[in-house]
Amino acid sequence: MMADTLADWHTQGPEADLWVFAYASLVWRPEFEAAETRPARVHGYHRCLQMWSRVNRGTPECPGLVFALMAGGSCDGLALRVPREQVAGLMPRLWAREMPNPVYDPKWLRARTPQGEVRALAFTLSHRSPSYTGELPPERYREIFSVSCGRYGTTLDYARQTFHGLKAHGIHDHALEKLLRLADDLPTPTTP
């Protein structure tokens, strides 16, 4: 999949840099230095906390959640530019981070920025994916927020960091804010 994604990127021309669309942890912990960061919006996809995490933010016995970019609506995030000469070194690290298991569907999306539209790599999730949670009731979110913890910490901490990371860039996610209100009276679960 990574080779196919790189082949698609090469079709953009010999001078093209790589743009990556950040909508969750890539906003607040990209693990690479972008040459340029722009506010961006993609249409046709939305950010949602509806993907099971059985390693990073939960366990097989007590799954947590991570964000997914799913069909429908629109999503505000960031477009991160990677200079062409750095792509070969960055892509294996980015792929290992986002695609340790082939759960996401990498897609090229049109991201609208104040400086114009860019074609950005985004990691999306299909409704057919076994990692898709479907609609969860508020009680289930409360339960997950109160107990789910994995290799990188809790689902609740991840959701809060994403909310604050987005807010730091002037992006207000009302749906996420509403979800986080479900955890207002919960103690933060501890990392094992």
Coordinates of N, CA and C in Angstrom, one line a residue, residues 1-11 91 95 106 108 119 121:
M1 N 0.8 -1.2 0.0 CA 0.0 0.0 0.0 C 0.9 1.3 0.0
M2 N 2.0 1.2 0.8 CA 2.8 2.4 0.8 C 3.4 2.7 -0.6
A3 N 3.8 1.6 -1.3 CA 4.4 1.8 -2.6 C 3.4 2.4 -3.6
D4 N 2.1 1.9 -3.5 CA 1.1 2.4 -4.3 C 0.8 3.9 -4.0
T5 N 0.8 4.2 -2.8 CA 0.6 5.6 -2.4 C 1.7 6.5 -2.9
L6 N 3.0 6.1 -2.8 CA 4.1 6.8 -3.3 C 4.0 7.0 -4.8
A7 N 3.6 5.9 -5.5 CA 3.5 5.9 -6.9 C 2.4 7.0 -7.3
D8 N 1.3 7.0 -6.6 CA 0.3 8.0 -6.8 C 0.9 9.4 -6.6
W9 N 1.7 9.6 -5.6 CA 2.2 10.9 -5.3 C 3.2 11.3 -6.4
H10 N 4.0 10.4 -6.9 CA 4.9 10.7 -8.0 C 4.2 11.3 -9.3
T11 N 2.9 10.9 -9.4 CA 2.2 11.4 -10.6 C 1.9 12.9 -10.5
M91 N 8.4 8.8 4.8 CA 7.3 7.9 4.5 C 7.3 6.6 5.3
W95 N 4.3 5.8 7.8 CA 3.5 4.6 7.5 C 3.5 3.6 8.8
P106 N -5.5 4.8 2.9 CA -4.9 6.0 2.5 C -5.5 6.6 1.2
W108 N -6.0 10.3 -1.3 CA -5.6 11.6 -1.7 C -6.8 12.5 -1.7
R119 N -3.5 18.8 -2.8 CA -3.8 17.4 -2.7 C -3.1 16.7 -1.6
L121 N -2.4 13.6 1.4 CA -2.6 12.3 1.9 C -3.3 12.3 3.2

